[in-house]
mmCIF file of C-alpha atoms in Angstrom:
data_model
loop_
_atom_site.group_PDB
_atom_site.id
_atom_site.type_symbol
_atom_site.label_atom_id
_atom_site.label_comp_id
_atom_site.label_asym_id
_atom_site.label_seq_id
_atom_site.Cartn_x
_atom_site.Cartn_y
_atom_site.Cartn_z
ATOM 1 C CA MET A 1 -5.626 50.948 -62.771
ATOM 2 C CA ASN A 2 -9.058 50.382 -64.271
ATOM 3 C CA ASN A 3 -12.338 49.321 -62.687
ATOM 4 C CA ILE A 4 -11.836 45.688 -63.694
ATOM 5 C CA ASP A 5 -8.526 45.571 -61.789
ATOM 6 C CA LEU A 6 -10.146 47.190 -58.750
ATOM 7 C CA ALA A 7 -13.015 44.682 -58.815
ATOM 8 C CA GLU A 8 -10.543 41.818 -59.254
ATOM 9 C CA ASP A 9 -8.530 43.030 -56.246
ATOM 10 C CA ALA A 10 -11.704 43.208 -54.141
ATOM 11 C CA VAL A 11 -12.662 39.649 -55.100
ATOM 12 C CA LEU A 12 -9.154 38.382 -54.366
ATOM 13 C CA MET A 13 -9.128 40.110 -50.970
ATOM 14 C CA ARG A 14 -12.428 38.471 -50.032
ATOM 15 C CA LYS A 15 -10.817 35.156 -50.914
ATOM 16 C CA VAL A 16 -7.711 36.026 -48.893
ATOM 17 C CA ALA A 17 -9.947 36.860 -45.925
ATOM 18 C CA GLY A 18 -11.367 33.355 -46.325
ATOM 19 C CA GLY A 19 -7.880 31.841 -46.225
ATOM 20 C CA ASP A 20 -7.323 31.336 -49.964
ATOM 21 C CA ARG A 21 -3.550 31.061 -50.465
ATOM 22 C CA ARG A 22 -3.736 31.224 -54.256
ATOM 23 C CA ALA A 23 -5.528 34.562 -54.056
ATOM 24 C CA PHE A 24 -2.879 35.776 -51.623
ATOM 25 C CA LEU A 25 -0.048 34.673 -53.925
ATOM 26 C CA SER A 26 -1.740 36.371 -56.867
ATOM 27 C CA LEU A 27 -1.860 39.657 -54.957
ATOM 28 C CA TYR A 28 1.684 39.138 -53.724
ATOM 29 C CA ASP A 29 2.915 38.711 -57.295
ATOM 30 C CA LYS A 30 1.025 41.819 -58.343
ATOM 31 C CA TYR A 31 2.181 44.147 -55.537
ATOM 32 C CA ALA A 32 5.461 42.781 -54.113
ATOM 33 C CA ALA A 33 7.717 45.028 -56.205
ATOM 34 C CA ARG A 34 5.771 48.180 -55.271
ATOM 35 C CA VAL A 35 5.685 47.288 -51.579
ATOM 36 C CA TYR A 36 9.407 46.508 -51.504
ATOM 37 C CA GLY A 37 10.191 49.665 -53.502
ATOM 38 C CA LEU A 38 8.339 51.873 -51.043
ATOM 39 C CA ALA A 39 9.988 50.212 -48.043
ATOM 40 C CA LEU A 40 13.404 50.639 -49.657
ATOM 41 C CA ARG A 41 12.772 54.331 -50.401
ATOM 42 C CA VAL A 42 11.684 54.991 -46.814
ATOM 43 C CA LEU A 43 14.374 52.906 -45.098
ATOM 44 C CA GLY A 44 17.306 53.004 -47.510
ATOM 45 C CA ASP A 45 18.396 49.497 -46.472
ATOM 46 C CA ARG A 46 17.662 46.418 -48.575
ATOM 47 C CA MET A 47 17.509 43.834 -45.788
ATOM 48 C CA THR A 48 15.254 45.944 -43.604
ATOM 49 C CA ALA A 49 13.086 46.785 -46.623
ATOM 50 C CA GLU A 50 12.683 43.068 -47.325
ATOM 51 C CA GLU A 51 11.625 42.475 -43.704
ATOM 52 C CA ILE A 52 9.102 45.309 -43.840
ATOM 53 C CA ALA A 53 7.707 44.095 -47.175
ATOM 54 C CA GLN A 54 7.280 40.623 -45.699
ATOM 55 C CA ASP A 55 5.606 42.091 -42.604
ATOM 56 C CA ALA A 56 3.244 44.110 -44.808
ATOM 57 C CA PHE A 57 2.110 40.982 -46.631
ATOM 58 C CA VAL A 58 1.712 39.111 -43.354
ATOM 59 C CA ARG A 59 -0.537 41.967 -42.205
ATOM 60 C CA MET A 60 -2.470 41.774 -45.454
ATOM 61 C CA TRP A 61 -3.021 38.061 -44.826
ATOM 62 C CA THR A 62 -3.995 38.402 -41.165
ATOM 63 C CA ARG A 63 -6.133 41.513 -41.571
ATOM 64 C CA ALA A 64 -7.645 40.920 -44.990
ATOM 65 C CA GLU A 65 -11.173 41.118 -43.580
ATOM 66 C CA THR A 66 -10.570 44.764 -42.592
ATOM 67 C CA PHE A 67 -10.019 45.863 -46.195
ATOM 68 C CA ASP A 68 -13.022 47.750 -47.546
ATOM 69 C CA PRO A 69 -12.935 48.357 -51.316
ATOM 70 C CA LYS A 70 -15.503 51.158 -50.878
ATOM 71 C CA ARG A 71 -12.940 53.168 -48.891
ATOM 72 C CA GLY A 72 -10.104 52.925 -51.392
ATOM 73 C CA ARG A 73 -7.843 50.855 -53.575
ATOM 74 C CA LEU A 74 -6.075 47.762 -52.322
ATOM 75 C CA SER A 75 -2.758 49.191 -53.479
ATOM 76 C CA SER A 76 -3.300 52.298 -51.329
ATOM 77 C CA TRP A 77 -4.271 50.184 -48.316
ATOM 78 C CA LEU A 78 -1.239 47.908 -48.712
ATOM 79 C CA LEU A 79 1.203 50.763 -49.316
ATOM 80 C CA THR A 80 -0.173 52.594 -46.256
ATOM 81 C CA ILE A 81 0.517 49.483 -44.168
ATOM 82 C CA THR A 82 4.033 49.318 -45.633
ATOM 83 C CA ARG A 83 4.732 52.989 -44.977
ATOM 84 C CA ARG A 84 3.523 52.754 -41.368
ATOM 85 C CA LEU A 85 5.618 49.652 -40.705
ATOM 86 C CA ALA A 86 8.692 51.345 -42.199
ATOM 87 C CA LEU A 87 8.172 54.495 -40.133
ATOM 88 C CA ASP A 88 7.591 52.409 -37.004
ATOM 89 C CA ARG A 89 10.911 50.660 -37.683
ATOM 90 C CA ILE A 90 12.680 54.018 -38.050
ATOM 91 C CA ARG A 91 11.163 55.237 -34.777
ATOM 92 C CA PHE A 92 12.100 51.997 -33.030
ATOM 93 C CA GLU A 93 15.681 52.117 -34.300
ATOM 94 C CA SER A 94 16.064 55.763 -33.285
ATOM 95 C CA ARG A 95 15.079 54.912 -29.692
ATOM 96 C CA ARG A 96 17.566 52.080 -29.342
ATOM 97 C CA PRO A 97 20.607 52.892 -27.261
ATOM 98 C CA PRO A 98 23.490 53.796 -29.578
ATOM 99 C CA THR A 99 26.044 51.888 -27.509
ATOM 100 C CA SER A 100 24.190 48.584 -27.754
ATOM 101 C CA ASN A 101 26.673 45.722 -27.569
ATOM 102 C CA TYR A 102 24.098 42.949 -27.574
ATOM 103 C CA SER A 103 22.119 41.588 -30.449
ATOM 104 C CA ASN A 104 20.036 38.725 -29.113
ATOM 105 C CA PRO A 105 16.892 39.814 -27.266
ATOM 106 C CA GLY A 106 17.184 36.783 -24.986
ATOM 107 C CA GLU A 107 20.614 37.897 -23.858
ATOM 108 C CA ALA A 108 20.936 40.550 -21.164
ATOM 109 C CA PRO A 109 23.897 42.858 -21.612
ATOM 110 C CA GLU A 110 26.768 42.410 -19.234
ATOM 111 C CA TYR A 111 27.053 45.225 -16.732
ATOM 112 C CA VAL A 112 30.536 46.334 -15.776
ATOM 113 C CA PRO A 113 30.212 47.709 -12.255
ATOM 114 C CA ASP A 114 32.497 50.287 -10.695
ATOM 115 C CA PRO A 115 35.100 48.239 -8.803
ATOM 116 C CA ALA A 116 34.987 50.770 -5.979
ATOM 117 C CA SER A 117 31.345 50.015 -5.340
ATOM 118 C CA GLU A 118 30.901 46.545 -3.839
ATOM 119 C CA THR A 119 27.317 47.359 -2.872
ATOM 120 C CA GLU A 120 26.394 48.177 -6.458
ATOM 121 C CA GLU A 121 28.161 45.039 -7.659
ATOM 122 C CA ALA A 122 26.152 42.942 -5.204
ATOM 123 C CA ARG A 123 22.916 44.577 -6.354
ATOM 124 C CA TRP A 124 23.641 43.793 -10.001
ATOM 125 C CA ALA A 125 24.454 40.205 -9.071
ATOM 126 C CA THR A 126 21.156 39.978 -7.174
ATOM 127 C CA LEU A 127 19.255 41.436 -10.133
ATOM 128 C CA LYS A 128 20.927 39.069 -12.592
ATOM 129 C CA PHE A 129 20.166 36.088 -10.341
ATOM 130 C CA ALA A 130 16.550 37.242 -9.892
ATOM 131 C CA LEU A 131 16.094 37.620 -13.666
ATOM 132 C CA ASN A 132 17.378 34.104 -14.230
ATOM 133 C CA THR A 133 14.846 32.659 -11.764
ATOM 134 C CA LEU A 134 11.898 33.965 -13.801
ATOM 135 C CA PRO A 135 10.026 31.797 -16.291
ATOM 136 C CA GLU A 136 11.498 32.321 -19.768
ATOM 137 C CA GLU A 137 8.461 34.158 -21.217
ATOM 138 C CA GLN A 138 8.430 36.655 -18.319
ATOM 139 C CA ARG A 139 12.202 37.152 -18.361
ATOM 140 C CA LEU A 140 12.234 37.743 -22.119
ATOM 141 C CA VAL A 141 9.449 40.349 -21.946
ATOM 142 C CA ILE A 142 11.295 42.203 -19.172
ATOM 143 C CA GLU A 143 14.551 42.123 -21.133
ATOM 144 C CA LEU A 144 12.864 43.366 -24.302
ATOM 145 C CA ALA A 145 11.198 46.204 -22.391
ATOM 146 C CA PHE A 146 14.074 47.346 -20.203
ATOM 147 C CA TYR A 147 17.266 46.310 -21.982
ATOM 148 C CA HIS A 148 16.032 46.863 -25.542
ATOM 149 C CA GLY A 149 13.620 49.731 -24.878
ATOM 150 C CA MET A 150 10.686 48.128 -26.682
ATOM 151 C CA SER A 151 7.129 49.237 -25.951
ATOM 152 C CA HIS A 152 4.435 46.726 -24.990
ATOM 153 C CA SER A 153 2.999 46.930 -28.514
ATOM 154 C CA GLN A 154 6.396 46.348 -30.109
ATOM 155 C CA ILE A 155 6.990 43.329 -27.876
ATOM 156 C CA ALA A 156 3.569 41.926 -28.779
ATOM 157 C CA GLU A 157 4.317 42.347 -32.475
ATOM 158 C CA TYR A 158 7.866 40.973 -32.125
ATOM 159 C CA GLN A 159 6.651 37.865 -30.278
ATOM 160 C CA ALA A 160 3.400 37.534 -32.252
ATOM 161 C CA THR A 161 1.629 37.506 -28.894
ATOM 162 C CA PRO A 162 -1.542 39.363 -27.835
ATOM 163 C CA LEU A 163 -0.846 42.698 -26.144
ATOM 164 C CA GLY A 164 -2.750 41.603 -23.013
ATOM 165 C CA THR A 165 -0.506 38.558 -22.683
ATOM 166 C CA VAL A 166 2.606 40.724 -22.918
ATOM 167 C CA LYS A 167 1.278 43.064 -20.222
ATOM 168 C CA THR A 168 0.375 40.141 -17.958
ATOM 169 C CA ARG A 169 3.792 38.522 -18.376
ATOM 170 C CA LEU A 170 5.484 41.834 -17.644
ATOM 171 C CA ARG A 171 3.365 42.481 -14.555
ATOM 172 C CA LEU A 172 3.837 38.962 -13.158
ATOM 173 C CA GLY A 173 7.527 38.975 -14.000
ATOM 174 C CA MET A 174 8.070 42.326 -12.294
ATOM 175 C CA LYS A 175 6.189 41.102 -9.232
ATOM 176 C CA LYS A 176 8.371 37.968 -9.009
ATOM 177 C CA LEU A 177 11.464 40.035 -9.714
ATOM 178 C CA ARG A 178 10.578 42.361 -6.825
ATOM 179 C CA LEU A 179 10.149 39.393 -4.458
ATOM 180 C CA GLU A 180 13.495 37.904 -5.518
ATOM 181 C CA TRP A 181 15.126 41.329 -5.229
ATOM 182 C CA ASP A 182 13.790 41.865 -1.732
ATOM 183 C CA GLN A 183 14.987 38.421 -0.642
ATOM 184 C CA GLY A 184 18.406 39.045 -2.165
ATOM 185 C CA GLU A 185 18.691 42.444 -0.502
ATOM 186 C CA LYS A 186 17.861 40.923 2.897
ATOM 187 C CA SER A 187 20.578 38.303 2.513
ATOM 188 C CA ASN A 188 23.242 40.913 1.597
#
């Protein structure tokens, strides 16, 4: 890559930071194959590589103002984003429970209680009822965190929601869940 290409990339990124879609599409056309290729090499799965490539370009669009051409090439910056997203996906997938029988984050897995334990069965029923009384955004955050093992940051990224909002929803949801739990325990 020569100095003219580097200067052109810097100009296009300034335009992208200003919301110029044509500049974004120009950079997409220039780098999409390399970004996808890297994601595919890291992940080994075409569909996941496509998702990661798309996420990398979304990041480029939303964080274009953070690119500094004095610190390096645009291609290096974009491929670093891609590599980190791919590695984050690998880490996330490795932490997921291997016996997962649920695929929708809004769906809590069914628990099959020990028939000999009526107390445990009643507790699970109370928990399930309490979860269903929560506002949807609080219930979903709790399910993503506890049933799917996602971190606060992963939930924020997944929902495209600020991290502080995720933490607030989780805290409020857990507080309401505790109140419902306590009321359910008293009635049993």
